[in-house]
CSV table of C-alpha atoms and ligand atoms in Angstrom, one decimal:
chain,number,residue,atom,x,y,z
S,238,UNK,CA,-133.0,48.7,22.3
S,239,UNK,CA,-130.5,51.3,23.0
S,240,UNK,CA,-128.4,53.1,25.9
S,241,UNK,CA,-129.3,54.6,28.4
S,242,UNK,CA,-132.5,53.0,28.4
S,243,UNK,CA,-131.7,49.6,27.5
S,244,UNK,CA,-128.4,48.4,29.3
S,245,UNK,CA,-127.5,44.5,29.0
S,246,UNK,CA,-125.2,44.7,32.5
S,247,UNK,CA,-128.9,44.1,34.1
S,248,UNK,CA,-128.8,40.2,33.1
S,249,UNK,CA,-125.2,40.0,34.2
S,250,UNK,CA,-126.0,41.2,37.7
S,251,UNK,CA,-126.0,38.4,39.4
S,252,UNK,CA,-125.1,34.9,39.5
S,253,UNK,CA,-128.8,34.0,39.9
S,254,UNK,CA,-129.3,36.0,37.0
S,255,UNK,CA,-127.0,34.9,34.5
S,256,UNK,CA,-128.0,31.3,35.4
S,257,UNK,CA,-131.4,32.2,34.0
S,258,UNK,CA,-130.8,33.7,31.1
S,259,UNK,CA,-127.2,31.3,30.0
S,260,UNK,CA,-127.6,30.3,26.9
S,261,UNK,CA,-125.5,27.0,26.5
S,262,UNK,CA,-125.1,24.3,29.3
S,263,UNK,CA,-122.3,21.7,29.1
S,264,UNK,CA,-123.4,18.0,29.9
S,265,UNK,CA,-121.6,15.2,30.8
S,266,UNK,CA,-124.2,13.3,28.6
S,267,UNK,CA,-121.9,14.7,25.6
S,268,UNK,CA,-118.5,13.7,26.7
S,269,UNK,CA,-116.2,11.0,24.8
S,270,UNK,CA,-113.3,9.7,26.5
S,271,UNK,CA,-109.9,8.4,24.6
S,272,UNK,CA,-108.6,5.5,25.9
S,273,UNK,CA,-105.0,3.8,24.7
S,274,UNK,CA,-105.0,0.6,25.0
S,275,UNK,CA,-101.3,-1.3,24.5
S,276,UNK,CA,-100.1,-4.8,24.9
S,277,UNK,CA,-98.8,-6.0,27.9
S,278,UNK,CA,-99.8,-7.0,31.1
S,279,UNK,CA,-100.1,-4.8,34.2
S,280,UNK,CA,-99.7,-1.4,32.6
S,281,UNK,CA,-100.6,2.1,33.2
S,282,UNK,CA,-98.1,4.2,32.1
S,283,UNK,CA,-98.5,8.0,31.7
S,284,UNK,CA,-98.3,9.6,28.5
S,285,UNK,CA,-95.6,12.3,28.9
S,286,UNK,CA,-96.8,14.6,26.6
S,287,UNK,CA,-100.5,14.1,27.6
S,288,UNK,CA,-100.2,14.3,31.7
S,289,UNK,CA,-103.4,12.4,33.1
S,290,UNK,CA,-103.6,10.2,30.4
S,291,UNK,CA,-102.4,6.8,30.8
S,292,UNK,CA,-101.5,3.6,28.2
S,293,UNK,CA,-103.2,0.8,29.8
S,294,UNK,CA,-102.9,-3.0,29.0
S,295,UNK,CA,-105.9,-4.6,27.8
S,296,UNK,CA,-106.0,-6.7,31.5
S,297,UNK,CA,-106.4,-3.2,33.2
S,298,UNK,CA,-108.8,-1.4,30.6
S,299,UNK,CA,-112.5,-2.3,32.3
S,300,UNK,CA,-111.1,-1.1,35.5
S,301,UNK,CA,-110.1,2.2,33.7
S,302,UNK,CA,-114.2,1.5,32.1
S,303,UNK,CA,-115.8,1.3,35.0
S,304,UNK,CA,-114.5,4.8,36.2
S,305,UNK,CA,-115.4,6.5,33.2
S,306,UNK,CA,-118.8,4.6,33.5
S,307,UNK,CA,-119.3,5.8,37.3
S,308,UNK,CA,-118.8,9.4,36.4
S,309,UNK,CA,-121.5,9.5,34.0
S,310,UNK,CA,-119.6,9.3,31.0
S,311,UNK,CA,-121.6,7.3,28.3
S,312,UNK,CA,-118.9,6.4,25.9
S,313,UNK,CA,-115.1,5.9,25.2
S,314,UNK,CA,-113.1,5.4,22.0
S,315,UNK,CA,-110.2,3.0,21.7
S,316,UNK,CA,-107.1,3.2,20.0
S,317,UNK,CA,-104.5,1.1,19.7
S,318,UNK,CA,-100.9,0.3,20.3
S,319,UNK,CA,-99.8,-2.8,18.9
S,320,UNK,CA,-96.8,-5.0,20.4
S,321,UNK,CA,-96.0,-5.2,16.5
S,322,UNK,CA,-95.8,-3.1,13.3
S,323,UNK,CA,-96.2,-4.3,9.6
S,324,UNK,CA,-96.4,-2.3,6.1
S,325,UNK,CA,-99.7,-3.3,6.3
S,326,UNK,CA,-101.2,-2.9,9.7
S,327,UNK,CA,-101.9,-6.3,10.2
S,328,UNK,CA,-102.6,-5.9,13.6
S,329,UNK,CA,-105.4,-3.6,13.2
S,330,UNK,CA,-107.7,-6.3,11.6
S,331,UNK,CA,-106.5,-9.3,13.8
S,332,UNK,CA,-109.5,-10.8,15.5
S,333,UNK,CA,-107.1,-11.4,19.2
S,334,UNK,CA,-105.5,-7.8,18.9
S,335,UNK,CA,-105.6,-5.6,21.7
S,336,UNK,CA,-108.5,-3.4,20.7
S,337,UNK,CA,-110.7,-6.0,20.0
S,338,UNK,CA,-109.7,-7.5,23.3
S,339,UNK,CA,-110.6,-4.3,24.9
S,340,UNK,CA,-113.8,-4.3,23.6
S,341,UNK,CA,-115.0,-7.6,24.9
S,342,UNK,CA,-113.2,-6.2,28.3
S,343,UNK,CA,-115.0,-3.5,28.6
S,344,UNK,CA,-118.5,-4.5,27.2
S,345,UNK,CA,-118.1,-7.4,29.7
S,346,UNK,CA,-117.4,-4.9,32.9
S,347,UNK,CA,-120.0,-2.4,31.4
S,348,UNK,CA,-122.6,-3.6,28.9
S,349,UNK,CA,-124.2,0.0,28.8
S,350,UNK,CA,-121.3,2.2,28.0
S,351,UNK,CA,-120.9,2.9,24.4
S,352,UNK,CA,-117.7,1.6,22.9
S,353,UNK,CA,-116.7,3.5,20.1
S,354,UNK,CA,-113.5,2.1,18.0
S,355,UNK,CA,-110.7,4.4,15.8
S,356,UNK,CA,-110.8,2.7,12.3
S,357,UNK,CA,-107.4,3.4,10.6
S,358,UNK,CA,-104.2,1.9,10.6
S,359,UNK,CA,-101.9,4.3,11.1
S,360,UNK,CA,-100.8,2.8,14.5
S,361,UNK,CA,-100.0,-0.1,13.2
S,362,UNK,CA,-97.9,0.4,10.2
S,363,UNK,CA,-94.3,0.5,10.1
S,364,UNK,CA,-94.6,3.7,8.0
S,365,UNK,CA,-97.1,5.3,10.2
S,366,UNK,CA,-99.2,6.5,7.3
S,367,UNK,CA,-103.4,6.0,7.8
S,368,UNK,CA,-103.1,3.6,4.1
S,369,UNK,CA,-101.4,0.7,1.8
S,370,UNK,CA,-98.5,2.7,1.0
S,371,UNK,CA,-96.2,2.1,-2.3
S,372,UNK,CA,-93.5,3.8,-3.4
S,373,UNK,CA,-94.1,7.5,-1.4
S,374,UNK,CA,-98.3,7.3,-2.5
S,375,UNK,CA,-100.7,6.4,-0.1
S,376,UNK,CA,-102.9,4.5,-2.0
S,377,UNK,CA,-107.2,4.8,-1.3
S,378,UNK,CA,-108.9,1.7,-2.5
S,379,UNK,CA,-106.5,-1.1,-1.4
S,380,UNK,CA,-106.6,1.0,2.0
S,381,UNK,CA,-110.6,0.3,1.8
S,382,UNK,CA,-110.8,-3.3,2.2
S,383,UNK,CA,-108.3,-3.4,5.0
S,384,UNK,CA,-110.8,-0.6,6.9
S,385,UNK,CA,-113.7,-2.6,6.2
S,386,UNK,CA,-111.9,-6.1,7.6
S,387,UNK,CA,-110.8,-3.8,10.3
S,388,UNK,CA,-113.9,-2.0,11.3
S,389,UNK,CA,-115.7,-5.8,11.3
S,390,UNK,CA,-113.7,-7.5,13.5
S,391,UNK,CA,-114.2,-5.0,15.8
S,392,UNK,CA,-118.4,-5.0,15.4
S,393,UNK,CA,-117.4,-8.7,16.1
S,394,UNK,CA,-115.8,-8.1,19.1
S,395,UNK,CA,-119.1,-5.7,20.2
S,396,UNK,CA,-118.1,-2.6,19.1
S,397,UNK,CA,-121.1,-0.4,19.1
S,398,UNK,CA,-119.9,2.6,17.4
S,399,UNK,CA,-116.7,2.8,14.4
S,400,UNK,CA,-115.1,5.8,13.9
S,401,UNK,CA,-113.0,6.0,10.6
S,402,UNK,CA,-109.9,8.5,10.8
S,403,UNK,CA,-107.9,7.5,7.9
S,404,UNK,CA,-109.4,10.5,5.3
S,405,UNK,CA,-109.4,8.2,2.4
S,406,UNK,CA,-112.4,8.2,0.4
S,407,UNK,CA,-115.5,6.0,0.3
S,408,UNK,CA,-114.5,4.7,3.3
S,409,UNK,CA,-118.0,5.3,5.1
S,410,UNK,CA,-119.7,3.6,2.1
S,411,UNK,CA,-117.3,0.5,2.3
S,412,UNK,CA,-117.4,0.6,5.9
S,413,UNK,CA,-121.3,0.0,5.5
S,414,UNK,CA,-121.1,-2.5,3.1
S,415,UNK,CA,-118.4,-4.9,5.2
S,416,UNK,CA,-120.9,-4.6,8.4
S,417,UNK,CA,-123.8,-5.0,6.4
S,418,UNK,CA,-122.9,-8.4,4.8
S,419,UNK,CA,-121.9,-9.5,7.7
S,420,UNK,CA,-125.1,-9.2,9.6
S,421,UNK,CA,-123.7,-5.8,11.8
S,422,UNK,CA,-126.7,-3.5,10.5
S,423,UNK,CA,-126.7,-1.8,14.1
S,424,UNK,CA,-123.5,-0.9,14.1
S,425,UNK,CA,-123.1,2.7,14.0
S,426,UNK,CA,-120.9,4.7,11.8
S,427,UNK,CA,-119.0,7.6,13.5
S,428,UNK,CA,-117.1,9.2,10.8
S,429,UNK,CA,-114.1,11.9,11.4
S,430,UNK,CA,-115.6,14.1,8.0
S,431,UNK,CA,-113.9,16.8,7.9
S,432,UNK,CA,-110.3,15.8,9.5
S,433,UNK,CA,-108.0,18.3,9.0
S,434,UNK,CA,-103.9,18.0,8.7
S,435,UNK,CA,-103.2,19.3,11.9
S,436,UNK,CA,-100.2,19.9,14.0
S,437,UNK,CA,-102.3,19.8,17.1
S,438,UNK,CA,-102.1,15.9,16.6
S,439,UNK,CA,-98.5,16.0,17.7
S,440,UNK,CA,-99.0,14.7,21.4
S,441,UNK,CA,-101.5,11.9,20.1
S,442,UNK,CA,-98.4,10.6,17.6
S,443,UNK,CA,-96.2,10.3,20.5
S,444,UNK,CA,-99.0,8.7,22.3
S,445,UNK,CA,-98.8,5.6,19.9
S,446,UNK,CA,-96.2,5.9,18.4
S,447,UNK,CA,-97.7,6.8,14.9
S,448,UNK,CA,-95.7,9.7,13.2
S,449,UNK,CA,-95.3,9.2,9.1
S,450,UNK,CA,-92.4,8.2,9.0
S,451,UNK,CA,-91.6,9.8,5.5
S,452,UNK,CA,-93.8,12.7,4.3
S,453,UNK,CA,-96.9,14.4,5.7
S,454,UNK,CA,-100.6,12.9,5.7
S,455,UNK,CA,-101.7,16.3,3.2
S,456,UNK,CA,-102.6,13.9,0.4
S,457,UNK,CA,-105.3,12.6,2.8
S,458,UNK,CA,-105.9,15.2,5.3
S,459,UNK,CA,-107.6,18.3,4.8
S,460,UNK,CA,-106.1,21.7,4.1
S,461,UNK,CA,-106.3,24.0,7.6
S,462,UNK,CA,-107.0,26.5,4.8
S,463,UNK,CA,-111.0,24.8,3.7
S,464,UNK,CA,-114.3,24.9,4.5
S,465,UNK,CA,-116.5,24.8,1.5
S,466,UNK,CA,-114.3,21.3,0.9
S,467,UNK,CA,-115.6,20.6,4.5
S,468,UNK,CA,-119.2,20.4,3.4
S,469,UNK,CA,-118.4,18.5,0.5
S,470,UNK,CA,-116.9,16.1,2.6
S,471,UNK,CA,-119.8,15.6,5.0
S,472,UNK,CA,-122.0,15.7,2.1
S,473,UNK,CA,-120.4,12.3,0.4
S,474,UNK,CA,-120.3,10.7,4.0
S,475,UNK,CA,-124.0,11.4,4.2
S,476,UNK,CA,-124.4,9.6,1.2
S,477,UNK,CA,-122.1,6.7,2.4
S,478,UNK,CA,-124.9,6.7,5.4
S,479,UNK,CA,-122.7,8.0,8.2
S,480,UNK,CA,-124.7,8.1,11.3
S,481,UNK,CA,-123.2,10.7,13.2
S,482,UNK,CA,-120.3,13.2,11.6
S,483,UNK,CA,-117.3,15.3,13.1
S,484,UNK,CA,-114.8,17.7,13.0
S,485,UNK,CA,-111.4,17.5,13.9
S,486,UNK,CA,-109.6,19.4,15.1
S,487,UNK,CA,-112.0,21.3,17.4
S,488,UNK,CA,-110.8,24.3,18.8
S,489,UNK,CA,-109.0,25.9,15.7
S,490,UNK,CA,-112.0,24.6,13.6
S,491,UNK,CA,-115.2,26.1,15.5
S,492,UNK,CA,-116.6,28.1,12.6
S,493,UNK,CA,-116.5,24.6,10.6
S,494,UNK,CA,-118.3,23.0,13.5
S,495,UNK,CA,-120.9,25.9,13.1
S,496,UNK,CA,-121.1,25.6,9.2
S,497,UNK,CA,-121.8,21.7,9.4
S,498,UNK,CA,-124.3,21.9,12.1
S,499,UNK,CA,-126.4,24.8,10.4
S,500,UNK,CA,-126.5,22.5,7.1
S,501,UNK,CA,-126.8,19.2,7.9
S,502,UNK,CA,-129.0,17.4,10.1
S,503,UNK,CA,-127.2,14.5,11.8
S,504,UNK,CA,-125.6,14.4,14.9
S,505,UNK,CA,-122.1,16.2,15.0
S,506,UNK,CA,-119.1,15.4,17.3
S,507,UNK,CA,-116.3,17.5,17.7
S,508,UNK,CA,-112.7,16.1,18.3
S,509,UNK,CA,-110.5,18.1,21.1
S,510,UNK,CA,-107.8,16.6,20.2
S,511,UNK,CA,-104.1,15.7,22.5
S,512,UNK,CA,-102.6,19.5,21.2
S,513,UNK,CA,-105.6,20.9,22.6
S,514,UNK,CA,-105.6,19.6,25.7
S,515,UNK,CA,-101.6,19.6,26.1
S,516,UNK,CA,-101.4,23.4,26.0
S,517,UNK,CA,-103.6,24.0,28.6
S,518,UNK,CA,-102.3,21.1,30.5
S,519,UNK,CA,-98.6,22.8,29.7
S,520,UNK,CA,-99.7,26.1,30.7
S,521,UNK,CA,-101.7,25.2,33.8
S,522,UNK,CA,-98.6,23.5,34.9
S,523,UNK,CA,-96.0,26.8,34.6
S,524,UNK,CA,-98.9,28.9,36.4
S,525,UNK,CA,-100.1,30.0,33.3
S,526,UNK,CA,-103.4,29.5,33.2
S,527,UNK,CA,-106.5,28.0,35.1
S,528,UNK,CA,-106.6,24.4,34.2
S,529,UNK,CA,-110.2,23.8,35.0
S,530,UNK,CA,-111.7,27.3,33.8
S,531,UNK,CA,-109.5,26.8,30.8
S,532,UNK,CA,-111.4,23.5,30.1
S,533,UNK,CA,-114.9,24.5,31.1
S,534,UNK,CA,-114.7,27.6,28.7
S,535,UNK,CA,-113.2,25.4,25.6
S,536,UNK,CA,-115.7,22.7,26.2
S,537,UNK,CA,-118.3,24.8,26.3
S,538,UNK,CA,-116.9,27.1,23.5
S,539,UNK,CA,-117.3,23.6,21.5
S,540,UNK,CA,-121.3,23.0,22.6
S,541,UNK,CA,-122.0,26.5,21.7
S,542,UNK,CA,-120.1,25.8,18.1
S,543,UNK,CA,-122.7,23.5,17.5
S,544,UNK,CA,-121.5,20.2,18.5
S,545,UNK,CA,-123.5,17.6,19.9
S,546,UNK,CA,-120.8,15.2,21.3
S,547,UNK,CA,-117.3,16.1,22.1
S,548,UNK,CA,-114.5,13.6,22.1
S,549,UNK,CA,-112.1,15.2,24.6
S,550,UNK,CA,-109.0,14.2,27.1
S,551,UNK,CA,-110.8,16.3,29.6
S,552,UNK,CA,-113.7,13.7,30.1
S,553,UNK,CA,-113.3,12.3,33.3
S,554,UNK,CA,-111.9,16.2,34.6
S,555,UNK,CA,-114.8,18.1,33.1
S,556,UNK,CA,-117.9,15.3,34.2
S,557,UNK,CA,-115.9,15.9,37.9
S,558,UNK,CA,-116.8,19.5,37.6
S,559,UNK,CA,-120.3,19.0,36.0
S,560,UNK,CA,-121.5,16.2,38.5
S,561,UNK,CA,-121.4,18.3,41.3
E,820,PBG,C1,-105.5,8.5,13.3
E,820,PBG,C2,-105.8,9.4,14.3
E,820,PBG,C3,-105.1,10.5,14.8
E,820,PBG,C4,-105.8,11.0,15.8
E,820,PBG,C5,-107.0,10.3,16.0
E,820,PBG,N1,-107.0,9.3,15.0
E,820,PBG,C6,-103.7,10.9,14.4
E,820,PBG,C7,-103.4,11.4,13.1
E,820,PBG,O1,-104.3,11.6,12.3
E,820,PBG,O2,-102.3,11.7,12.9
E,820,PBG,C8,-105.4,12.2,16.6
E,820,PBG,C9,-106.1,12.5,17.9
E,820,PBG,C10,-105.5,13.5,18.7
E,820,PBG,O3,-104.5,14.2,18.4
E,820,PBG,O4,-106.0,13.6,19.9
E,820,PBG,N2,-105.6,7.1,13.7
């Protein structure tokens, strides 16, 4: 194979062509849509910082559902925004709070879409950190229980996939355990492995209103700097029996996505997270750059990393462009 003989323009010649010999295909059968659900009655209000995506009461979420559902997207993952914060996030385990709500909502409007639930309580602590916090620690196994009373009730509520997004660990493992004794063996366990400390979650924060509101979330997070840690992380959550893993951040993290998916077998999800999607969003809106090529090309930059699934903002925009 060498020049002039061999010359690789001839399988870019055409469009024809390249269809034939394109190596990675985006699907809408891997999109993830975000949803924010907050108290209230008869809300949809934008999110400034995230234009296009909406916090919507839990009386207007199936609506929201159902036109995720129609577009061929096959799940959605809540999170929350409580009408009330507490030091211990009491809110994210009650049985009547909004997300659980939301899941009987929407599994009522739409039995078949997958409902996929944030586990962590960050959104609903006064102090905004993802554990039971004393003094300035974050503390890990107190924070366990309250994930496992959290991730039940929302099994309970029909839940068919939870997603733990705290970072503290043996949370997968005690996630297990509270479904398990309780009789929710076919519950799924989605867990957010390798979870970096990222400043692309700024948007998200001001989304629900969950910035620290003393220190940093380093203690937990991971170090933007690691990937051999990244393995070790998947490896324990394999132990713990996660059922499908994921990175997050995605873009900034691809050669992590690639690592993870050449080692381990189980399904990987990648998290495009609100900083992600807000700079192209930003940009696309000065002129910048081409909102919908800009997506397509980080999308599929994700698939060809090596994740399965993608949890993006860009759902219902990108399964717009794929469906026709
Ligand atoms: C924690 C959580 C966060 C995100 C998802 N789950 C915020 C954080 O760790 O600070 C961020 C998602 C995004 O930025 O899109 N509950």
């Amino acid at each position: 194979m060498k020049f002039p003989e061999y010359r690789p323009r001839r399988m870019r010649a055409t469009p024809t062509i390249r269809r034939m010999v394109r190596e990675n295909r985006l699907s809408v059968d891997m999109l993830i849509y975000p949803m924010f659900v907050r108290y209230g009655s008869g809300v949809k209000e934008e999110i400034g910082s995230m234009p296009g995506n909406y916090r919507i009461s839990v009386d207007r979420i199936a609506a929201e559902a159902k036109e995720v559902e129609s577009l061929g997207i096959p799940a959605v993952i809540l999170f929350g925004i409580p009408e009330t914060k507490d030091e211990t996030g009491s809110e994210a385990y009650n049985q009547d709070g909004i997300v659980q709500r939301a899941i009987k909502e929407i599994k009522n409007a739409c039995p078949s879409l997958v409902v996929i639930t944030d586990v962590c309580i960050d959104e609903y602590t006064t102090h905004g950190h993802c554990g039971v916090v004393r003094g300035d620690k974050v503390l890990n196994d107190p924070t366990l229980e309250l994930l496992g009373a959290m991730a039940l009730t929302h099994a309970r509520a029909g839940a068919d996939i939870v997603a733990p997004s705290d970072m503290m660990d043996g949370r997968v493992g005690a996630i297990r355990i509270a479904l398990d004794q309780n009789g929710h063996t076919d519950v799924a366990i989605m867990s957010y492995a390798a979870k970096y400390a990222s400043a692309f979650y700024g948007p998200f924060r001001e989304a629900c209103d969950s910035a620290p509101q003393f220190g940093d979330r380093a203690s937990y997070q991971m170090d933007p700097a690691n990937s051999m840690e990244a393995i070790r992380e998947v490896a324990l959550d394999i132990v713990e029996n996660a059922d499908i893993l994921m990175v997050k951040p995605a873009l900034p993290y691809l050669d992590i996505i690639r690592r993870i998916k050449s080692q381990f077998n189980l399904p990987l999800a990648a998290y495009n997270v609100s900083g992600e999607y807000s700079m192209i969003a930003a940009a696309a809106k000065m002129g910048w750059l081409d909102r919908d090529r800009a997506m397509m090309e980080s999308l599929l930059s994700i698939h060809r990393a090596g994740a399965d699934m993608i949890l993006t903002y860009f759902a219902k925009d990108a399964a717009k462009i794929l469906n026709r």
